[in-house]
Amino acid sequence: MTQINNKALFDLAVQAMNKAYVPYSNFVVGAAIQTVTGELYSGCNVENASYPEGTCAEAGAIASMVRDGQTQIDSIYVIGKGEQLVTPCGGCRQRIREFSTPSTMIHICGPEGIRKSMTMEELLPFSFGPDNLK
Ligand code: THU
């Protein structure tokens, strides 16, 4: 376990995780973002009786950030309770990437703290982003 380097962000991710709506998977996930300007946002997974309509915790946090006019992620904490790492799904890697630089930090956590930290470049190498549209 790595030392938590941003307790406010970790705590926010925990609070979000504890609000997850997961009647189908029972797999709670929370995400918390700190922007480069220091603002904090969070989200939880929200499932749906029509299963594919469920949304991931990261998507909720990003929507909240963009709603507030922020588009640059400095770091993101993702937390779950499972034994394995709750690494962002493929779709969420791309969602995070849209608002990241190669050095944006992704911290994968369990209730006890950070389990693994990685950069955006490590999480999604050779990614397609806004610059690829030029
Ligand atoms: N989930 C997330 O919220 N984020 C991820 O990156 C991985 C998966 C959620 C979706 C679903 O509600 C539950 O975890 C099980 O897949």
mmCIF file of C-alpha atoms and ligand atoms in Angstrom:
data_model
loop_
_atom_site.group_PDB
_atom_site.id
_atom_site.type_symbol
_atom_site.label_atom_id
_atom_site.label_comp_id
_atom_site.label_asym_id
_atom_site.label_seq_id
_atom_site.Cartn_x
_atom_site.Cartn_y
_atom_site.Cartn_z
ATOM 1 C CA MET A 1 0.000 0.000 0.000
ATOM 2 C CA THR A 2 1.234 3.468 -0.907
ATOM 3 C CA GLN A 3 0.798 6.477 1.331
ATOM 4 C CA ILE A 4 -2.330 8.530 0.562
ATOM 5 C CA ASN A 5 -0.962 11.793 -0.852
ATOM 6 C CA ASN A 6 -4.238 13.696 -0.873
ATOM 7 C CA LYS A 7 -6.484 12.793 2.038
ATOM 8 C CA ALA A 8 -9.273 15.191 1.050
ATOM 9 C CA LEU A 9 -9.476 13.575 -2.372
ATOM 10 C CA PHE A 10 -9.343 10.054 -0.937
ATOM 11 C CA ASP A 11 -12.088 10.895 1.580
ATOM 12 C CA LEU A 12 -14.244 12.360 -1.173
ATOM 13 C CA ALA A 13 -13.860 9.183 -3.225
ATOM 14 C CA VAL A 14 -14.871 7.094 -0.194
ATOM 15 C CA GLN A 15 -17.944 9.255 0.408
ATOM 16 C CA ALA A 16 -18.948 8.923 -3.239
ATOM 17 C CA MET A 17 -18.396 5.148 -3.164
ATOM 18 C CA ASN A 18 -20.711 4.922 -0.175
ATOM 19 C CA LYS A 19 -23.499 6.520 -2.251
ATOM 20 C CA ALA A 20 -23.150 4.115 -5.197
ATOM 21 C CA TYR A 21 -26.436 2.758 -6.578
ATOM 22 C CA VAL A 22 -25.567 -0.844 -7.352
ATOM 23 C CA PRO A 23 -28.590 -3.126 -6.846
ATOM 24 C CA TYR A 24 -27.466 -5.422 -9.693
ATOM 25 C CA SER A 25 -23.720 -5.899 -9.243
ATOM 26 C CA ASN A 26 -23.377 -4.893 -5.589
ATOM 27 C CA PHE A 27 -19.970 -3.601 -6.696
ATOM 28 C CA VAL A 28 -19.534 -0.099 -5.321
ATOM 29 C CA VAL A 29 -17.095 2.319 -6.967
ATOM 30 C CA GLY A 30 -16.253 5.922 -6.116
ATOM 31 C CA ALA A 31 -14.132 8.423 -8.013
ATOM 32 C CA ALA A 32 -12.783 11.818 -7.016
ATOM 33 C CA ILE A 33 -11.000 14.327 -9.226
ATOM 34 C CA GLN A 34 -8.714 17.204 -8.344
ATOM 35 C CA THR A 35 -8.379 19.684 -11.183
ATOM 36 C CA VAL A 36 -5.184 21.603 -11.951
ATOM 37 C CA THR A 37 -6.854 24.618 -10.354
ATOM 38 C CA GLY A 38 -7.491 22.677 -7.132
ATOM 39 C CA GLU A 39 -11.222 22.064 -7.347
ATOM 40 C CA LEU A 40 -12.590 18.685 -6.252
ATOM 41 C CA TYR A 41 -15.374 16.631 -7.823
ATOM 42 C CA SER A 42 -16.706 13.146 -7.210
ATOM 43 C CA GLY A 43 -18.990 10.510 -8.625
ATOM 44 C CA CYS A 44 -20.277 7.006 -7.973
ATOM 45 C CA ASN A 45 -21.508 4.238 -10.222
ATOM 46 C CA VAL A 46 -25.236 4.358 -10.932
ATOM 47 C CA GLU A 47 -26.718 1.139 -12.263
ATOM 48 C CA ASN A 48 -29.981 0.642 -14.114
ATOM 49 C CA ALA A 49 -32.563 -2.117 -14.538
ATOM 50 C CA SER A 50 -31.664 -1.859 -18.226
ATOM 51 C CA TYR A 51 -28.128 -2.996 -17.443
ATOM 52 C CA PRO A 52 -26.144 -1.278 -20.245
ATOM 53 C CA GLU A 53 -27.529 2.102 -19.162
ATOM 54 C CA GLY A 54 -25.569 2.014 -15.925
ATOM 55 C CA THR A 55 -22.799 4.583 -15.576
ATOM 56 C CA CYS A 56 -19.346 4.347 -14.008
ATOM 57 C CA ALA A 57 -18.115 6.392 -11.071
ATOM 58 C CA GLU A 58 -15.497 8.140 -13.218
ATOM 59 C CA ALA A 59 -18.142 9.263 -15.697
ATOM 60 C CA GLY A 60 -20.152 10.854 -12.892
ATOM 61 C CA ALA A 61 -17.143 12.713 -11.510
ATOM 62 C CA ILE A 62 -16.175 13.969 -14.971
ATOM 63 C CA ALA A 63 -19.718 15.161 -15.684
ATOM 64 C CA SER A 64 -19.729 17.093 -12.414
ATOM 65 C CA MET A 65 -16.351 18.664 -13.251
ATOM 66 C CA VAL A 66 -17.399 19.742 -16.733
ATOM 67 C CA ARG A 67 -20.709 21.099 -15.406
ATOM 68 C CA ASP A 68 -18.623 23.398 -13.200
ATOM 69 C CA GLY A 69 -16.569 24.654 -16.145
ATOM 70 C CA GLN A 70 -13.410 22.650 -15.389
ATOM 71 C CA THR A 71 -11.639 20.518 -17.986
ATOM 72 C CA GLN A 72 -8.117 19.765 -16.698
ATOM 73 C CA ILE A 73 -7.614 16.812 -14.367
ATOM 74 C CA ASP A 74 -4.540 16.862 -12.126
ATOM 75 C CA SER A 75 -5.248 13.585 -10.357
ATOM 76 C CA ILE A 76 -8.064 11.109 -9.893
ATOM 77 C CA TYR A 77 -8.704 8.587 -7.140
ATOM 78 C CA VAL A 78 -10.793 5.518 -7.993
ATOM 79 C CA ILE A 79 -11.886 3.279 -5.131
ATOM 80 C CA GLY A 80 -13.690 -0.021 -4.755
ATOM 81 C CA LYS A 81 -13.995 -2.734 -2.137
ATOM 82 C CA GLY A 82 -13.087 -5.784 -4.196
ATOM 83 C CA GLU A 83 -9.874 -7.747 -3.696
ATOM 84 C CA GLN A 84 -8.608 -6.860 -7.155
ATOM 85 C CA LEU A 85 -7.564 -3.439 -8.417
ATOM 86 C CA VAL A 86 -10.506 -1.313 -9.546
ATOM 87 C CA THR A 87 -8.720 -0.079 -12.624
ATOM 88 C CA PRO A 88 -10.864 2.191 -14.793
ATOM 89 C CA CYS A 89 -12.699 0.307 -17.531
ATOM 90 C CA GLY A 90 -11.725 0.894 -21.153
ATOM 91 C CA GLY A 91 -14.425 3.483 -21.710
ATOM 92 C CA CYS A 92 -13.445 5.407 -18.588
ATOM 93 C CA ARG A 93 -9.761 5.382 -19.575
ATOM 94 C CA GLN A 94 -10.798 7.255 -22.679
ATOM 95 C CA ARG A 95 -13.094 9.589 -20.705
ATOM 96 C CA ILE A 96 -10.312 10.468 -18.270
ATOM 97 C CA ARG A 97 -7.841 10.864 -21.099
ATOM 98 C CA GLU A 98 -9.959 13.570 -22.729
ATOM 99 C CA PHE A 99 -9.228 15.858 -19.772
ATOM 100 C CA SER A 100 -5.692 14.691 -18.913
ATOM 101 C CA THR A 101 -2.070 15.062 -19.884
ATOM 102 C CA PRO A 102 0.303 12.088 -20.141
ATOM 103 C CA SER A 103 1.463 12.831 -16.572
ATOM 104 C CA THR A 104 -1.987 13.079 -14.957
ATOM 105 C CA MET A 105 -2.020 10.707 -11.980
ATOM 106 C CA ILE A 106 -4.513 7.886 -11.500
ATOM 107 C CA HIS A 107 -4.603 6.382 -7.997
ATOM 108 C CA ILE A 108 -6.357 3.028 -7.654
ATOM 109 C CA CYS A 109 -7.573 2.519 -4.105
ATOM 110 C CA GLY A 110 -9.149 0.086 -1.712
ATOM 111 C CA PRO A 111 -10.767 1.091 1.590
ATOM 112 C CA GLU A 112 -7.336 0.885 3.243
ATOM 113 C CA GLY A 113 -5.681 3.370 0.888
ATOM 114 C CA ILE A 114 -3.830 3.543 -2.422
ATOM 115 C CA ARG A 115 -3.045 0.175 -3.990
ATOM 116 C CA LYS A 116 -1.439 1.386 -7.203
ATOM 117 C CA SER A 117 -0.623 4.733 -8.771
ATOM 118 C CA MET A 118 0.032 5.296 -12.448
ATOM 119 C CA THR A 119 0.176 8.046 -15.017
ATOM 120 C CA MET A 120 -2.372 8.504 -17.776
ATOM 121 C CA GLU A 121 0.304 7.435 -20.239
ATOM 122 C CA GLU A 122 0.726 4.150 -18.356
ATOM 123 C CA LEU A 123 -3.016 3.562 -18.043
ATOM 124 C CA LEU A 124 -3.763 4.214 -21.696
ATOM 125 C CA PRO A 125 -0.654 4.180 -23.901
ATOM 126 C CA PHE A 126 -0.785 5.329 -27.532
ATOM 127 C CA SER A 127 -4.136 6.910 -26.774
ATOM 128 C CA PHE A 128 -6.313 8.870 -29.139
ATOM 129 C CA GLY A 129 -7.088 12.362 -27.898
ATOM 130 C CA PRO A 130 -8.114 15.850 -28.982
ATOM 131 C CA ASP A 131 -4.757 16.496 -30.690
ATOM 132 C CA ASN A 132 -5.225 13.455 -32.939
ATOM 133 C CA LEU A 133 -8.131 15.250 -34.596
ATOM 134 C CA LYS A 134 -5.863 18.013 -35.908
HETATM 135 N N1 THU B 1 -17.414 0.382 -12.626
HETATM 136 C C1 THU B 1 -17.071 1.691 -12.415
HETATM 137 O O1 THU B 1 -17.847 2.470 -11.820
HETATM 138 N N2 THU B 1 -15.871 2.119 -12.879
HETATM 139 C C2 THU B 1 -14.976 1.328 -13.543
HETATM 140 O O2 THU B 1 -14.022 1.832 -14.090
HETATM 141 C C3 THU B 1 -15.175 -0.125 -13.552
HETATM 142 C C4 THU B 1 -16.575 -0.554 -13.325
HETATM 143 C C5 THU B 1 -18.732 -0.067 -12.159
HETATM 144 C C6 THU B 1 -19.710 -0.333 -13.274
HETATM 145 C C7 THU B 1 -20.668 -1.304 -12.614
HETATM 146 O O3 THU B 1 -21.660 -0.551 -11.911
HETATM 147 C C8 THU B 1 -19.814 -2.036 -11.598
HETATM 148 O O4 THU B 1 -18.620 -1.284 -11.455
HETATM 149 C C9 THU B 1 -19.465 -3.459 -12.011
HETATM 150 O O5 THU B 1 -18.920 -3.496 -13.263
#
